[in-house]
Amino acid sequence: MKLHASGEDYLETILVLQKKLGMVRSVDVARHIEVSKPSVCHAVATLRDGGFLTMDSDYFLHLTDVGRAVAEKIYERHCFFTEQLIAAGVDPETAEADACRIEHIISDESFLRLKEAAAQEQD
């Protein structure tokens, strides 16, 4: 199943909230990204059908191995671009918003090359 940016955002949000809260429900996701509960319910159903997450009998959300891999990939990109933009002098709020857009459109190859270049600059 091909994920859209919004699906990747939901997976990333669930990952971040799991790290922060331990257990995550749809309402936590809705609050965190400031969307309606019905929007989250629709996204959760789509992601569940795609094999990216499961929901247990207590309505807690759990990333599958595939869902976790996608979430971690997007989160890594988000953190990298946020840090790079802030280091370049971009306002943190703008850097965060821009990183959220960049993380979805950059190719794996370009991201890898940028990460390598940034690592070489630190050496």
PDB file of C-alpha atoms in Angstrom, residues 1-120:
ATOM      1  CA  MET A   1       0.000   0.000   0.000  1.00  0.00           C
ATOM      2  CA  LYS A   2       1.347   3.431  -0.989  1.00  0.00           C
ATOM      3  CA  LEU A   3       1.225   5.916   1.856  1.00  0.00           C
ATOM      4  CA  HIS A   4       0.424   9.566   1.415  1.00  0.00           C
ATOM      5  CA  ALA A   5       2.124  12.268   3.488  1.00  0.00           C
ATOM      6  CA  SER A   6      -0.846  12.372   5.883  1.00  0.00           C
ATOM      7  CA  GLY A   7      -0.545   8.637   6.558  1.00  0.00           C
ATOM      8  CA  GLU A   8       3.159   9.044   7.240  1.00  0.00           C
ATOM      9  CA  ASP A   9       2.350  11.926   9.592  1.00  0.00           C
ATOM     10  CA  TYR A  10      -0.099   9.759  11.537  1.00  0.00           C
ATOM     11  CA  LEU A  11       2.468   6.968  11.891  1.00  0.00           C
ATOM     12  CA  GLU A  12       5.137   9.457  12.980  1.00  0.00           C
ATOM     13  CA  THR A  13       2.750  10.975  15.525  1.00  0.00           C
ATOM     14  CA  ILE A  14       1.903   7.565  16.971  1.00  0.00           C
ATOM     15  CA  LEU A  15       5.630   6.773  17.285  1.00  0.00           C
ATOM     16  CA  VAL A  16       6.357  10.083  19.026  1.00  0.00           C
ATOM     17  CA  LEU A  17       3.404   9.676  21.383  1.00  0.00           C
ATOM     18  CA  GLN A  18       4.366   6.077  22.200  1.00  0.00           C
ATOM     19  CA  LYS A  19       7.820   7.294  23.187  1.00  0.00           C
ATOM     20  CA  LYS A  20       6.263  10.028  25.308  1.00  0.00           C
ATOM     21  CA  LEU A  21       3.183   8.318  26.787  1.00  0.00           C
ATOM     22  CA  GLY A  22       3.796   4.607  26.378  1.00  0.00           C
ATOM     23  CA  MET A  23       0.284   3.738  25.204  1.00  0.00           C
ATOM     24  CA  VAL A  24      -1.599   5.738  22.568  1.00  0.00           C
ATOM     25  CA  ARG A  25      -5.265   6.013  21.657  1.00  0.00           C
ATOM     26  CA  SER A  26      -6.877   7.812  18.727  1.00  0.00           C
ATOM     27  CA  VAL A  27      -7.918  10.703  20.970  1.00  0.00           C
ATOM     28  CA  ASP A  28      -4.239  11.302  21.867  1.00  0.00           C
ATOM     29  CA  VAL A  29      -3.378  11.513  18.175  1.00  0.00           C
ATOM     30  CA  ALA A  30      -6.294  13.892  17.505  1.00  0.00           C
ATOM     31  CA  ARG A  31      -5.162  16.220  20.301  1.00  0.00           C
ATOM     32  CA  HIS A  32      -1.514  16.127  19.276  1.00  0.00           C
ATOM     33  CA  ILE A  33      -2.023  17.036  15.628  1.00  0.00           C
ATOM     34  CA  GLU A  34      -5.163  19.077  16.240  1.00  0.00           C
ATOM     35  CA  VAL A  35      -7.579  17.209  13.990  1.00  0.00           C
ATOM     36  CA  SER A  36     -11.036  15.798  14.651  1.00  0.00           C
ATOM     37  CA  LYS A  37     -11.547  12.350  16.151  1.00  0.00           C
ATOM     38  CA  PRO A  38     -13.462  11.205  13.033  1.00  0.00           C
ATOM     39  CA  SER A  39     -10.434  12.162  10.890  1.00  0.00           C
ATOM     40  CA  VAL A  40      -8.186  10.054  13.093  1.00  0.00           C
ATOM     41  CA  CYS A  41     -10.670   7.157  13.032  1.00  0.00           C
ATOM     42  CA  HIS A  42     -10.674   7.205   9.233  1.00  0.00           C
ATOM     43  CA  ALA A  43      -6.867   7.365   9.078  1.00  0.00           C
ATOM     44  CA  VAL A  44      -6.498   4.576  11.661  1.00  0.00           C
ATOM     45  CA  ALA A  45      -8.870   2.332   9.705  1.00  0.00           C
ATOM     46  CA  THR A  46      -6.909   2.973   6.495  1.00  0.00           C
ATOM     47  CA  LEU A  47      -3.551   2.365   8.184  1.00  0.00           C
ATOM     48  CA  ARG A  48      -4.891  -0.759   9.917  1.00  0.00           C
ATOM     49  CA  ASP A  49      -6.182  -2.118   6.605  1.00  0.00           C
ATOM     50  CA  GLY A  50      -2.776  -1.389   5.059  1.00  0.00           C
ATOM     51  CA  GLY A  51      -0.996  -3.380   7.760  1.00  0.00           C
ATOM     52  CA  PHE A  52       0.744  -0.390   9.355  1.00  0.00           C
ATOM     53  CA  LEU A  53      -0.908  -0.564  12.767  1.00  0.00           C
ATOM     54  CA  THR A  54      -3.233  -2.563  14.957  1.00  0.00           C
ATOM     55  CA  MET A  55      -5.718  -1.639  17.646  1.00  0.00           C
ATOM     56  CA  ASP A  56      -6.192  -3.818  20.707  1.00  0.00           C
ATOM     57  CA  SER A  57      -9.393  -4.504  22.640  1.00  0.00           C
ATOM     58  CA  ASP A  58      -8.748  -1.436  24.844  1.00  0.00           C
ATOM     59  CA  TYR A  59      -8.450   0.758  21.707  1.00  0.00           C
ATOM     60  CA  PHE A  60      -4.732   1.329  22.092  1.00  0.00           C
ATOM     61  CA  LEU A  61      -2.828   1.777  18.825  1.00  0.00           C
ATOM     62  CA  HIS A  62       0.244  -0.340  18.079  1.00  0.00           C
ATOM     63  CA  LEU A  63       2.579   0.076  15.118  1.00  0.00           C
ATOM     64  CA  THR A  64       3.329  -3.086  13.180  1.00  0.00           C
ATOM     65  CA  ASP A  65       6.934  -3.739  12.150  1.00  0.00           C
ATOM     66  CA  VAL A  66       6.187  -2.132   8.767  1.00  0.00           C
ATOM     67  CA  GLY A  67       4.429   0.828  10.405  1.00  0.00           C
ATOM     68  CA  ARG A  68       7.280   1.347  12.850  1.00  0.00           C
ATOM     69  CA  ALA A  69       9.857   1.280  10.035  1.00  0.00           C
ATOM     70  CA  VAL A  70       7.941   3.963   8.114  1.00  0.00           C
ATOM     71  CA  ALA A  71       7.415   6.054  11.264  1.00  0.00           C
ATOM     72  CA  GLU A  72      11.076   5.890  12.260  1.00  0.00           C
ATOM     73  CA  LYS A  73      12.203   6.807   8.739  1.00  0.00           C
ATOM     74  CA  ILE A  74       9.930   9.863   8.660  1.00  0.00           C
ATOM     75  CA  TYR A  75      10.825  10.870  12.226  1.00  0.00           C
ATOM     76  CA  GLU A  76      14.556  10.633  11.467  1.00  0.00           C
ATOM     77  CA  ARG A  77      14.098  12.903   8.453  1.00  0.00           C
ATOM     78  CA  HIS A  78      11.960  15.320  10.451  1.00  0.00           C
ATOM     79  CA  CYS A  79      14.576  15.634  13.195  1.00  0.00           C
ATOM     80  CA  PHE A  80      17.435  15.954  10.707  1.00  0.00           C
ATOM     81  CA  PHE A  81      15.819  18.725   8.675  1.00  0.00           C
ATOM     82  CA  THR A  82      14.583  20.591  11.738  1.00  0.00           C
ATOM     83  CA  GLU A  83      18.104  20.579  13.199  1.00  0.00           C
ATOM     84  CA  GLN A  84      19.742  21.580   9.910  1.00  0.00           C
ATOM     85  CA  LEU A  85      17.347  24.447   9.298  1.00  0.00           C
ATOM     86  CA  ILE A  86      17.699  25.775  12.848  1.00  0.00           C
ATOM     87  CA  ALA A  87      21.517  25.524  12.534  1.00  0.00           C
ATOM     88  CA  ALA A  88      21.251  27.548   9.309  1.00  0.00           C
ATOM     89  CA  GLY A  89      19.453  30.308  11.228  1.00  0.00           C
ATOM     90  CA  VAL A  90      15.811  29.509  10.433  1.00  0.00           C
ATOM     91  CA  ASP A  91      13.304  30.332  13.163  1.00  0.00           C
ATOM     92  CA  PRO A  92      12.539  27.072  15.064  1.00  0.00           C
ATOM     93  CA  GLU A  93       8.804  27.232  14.362  1.00  0.00           C
ATOM     94  CA  THR A  94       9.397  27.751  10.638  1.00  0.00           C
ATOM     95  CA  ALA A  95      12.097  25.051  10.626  1.00  0.00           C
ATOM     96  CA  GLU A  96       9.661  22.582  12.207  1.00  0.00           C
ATOM     97  CA  ALA A  97       6.935  23.346   9.645  1.00  0.00           C
ATOM     98  CA  ASP A  98       9.339  23.185   6.694  1.00  0.00           C
ATOM     99  CA  ALA A  99      10.908  19.936   7.934  1.00  0.00           C
ATOM    100  CA  CYS A 100       7.420  18.431   8.090  1.00  0.00           C
ATOM    101  CA  ARG A 101       6.993  19.107   4.373  1.00  0.00           C
ATOM    102  CA  ILE A 102      10.519  18.184   3.260  1.00  0.00           C
ATOM    103  CA  GLU A 103      10.490  14.828   5.070  1.00  0.00           C
ATOM    104  CA  HIS A 104       7.838  13.472   2.697  1.00  0.00           C
ATOM    105  CA  ILE A 105       9.177  14.553  -0.671  1.00  0.00           C
ATOM    106  CA  ILE A 106      12.909  13.921  -0.533  1.00  0.00           C
ATOM    107  CA  SER A 107      14.196  10.712  -2.114  1.00  0.00           C
ATOM    108  CA  ASP A 108      16.042   8.105  -0.064  1.00  0.00           C
ATOM    109  CA  GLU A 109      19.204   8.769  -2.079  1.00  0.00           C
ATOM    110  CA  SER A 110      19.136  12.540  -1.586  1.00  0.00           C
ATOM    111  CA  PHE A 111      18.470  12.170   2.143  1.00  0.00           C
ATOM    112  CA  LEU A 112      21.343   9.707   2.513  1.00  0.00           C
ATOM    113  CA  ARG A 113      23.731  12.052   0.668  1.00  0.00           C
ATOM    114  CA  LEU A 114      22.687  15.037   2.801  1.00  0.00           C
ATOM    115  CA  LYS A 115      23.156  13.011   5.986  1.00  0.00           C
ATOM    116  CA  GLU A 116      26.608  11.918   4.820  1.00  0.00           C
ATOM    117  CA  ALA A 117      27.572  15.497   3.940  1.00  0.00           C
ATOM    118  CA  ALA A 118      26.376  16.774   7.317  1.00  0.00           C
ATOM    119  CA  ALA A 119      28.341  14.051   9.105  1.00  0.00           C
ATOM    120  CA  GLN A 120      31.503  14.954   7.162  1.00  0.00           C
TER     121      GLN A 120
END
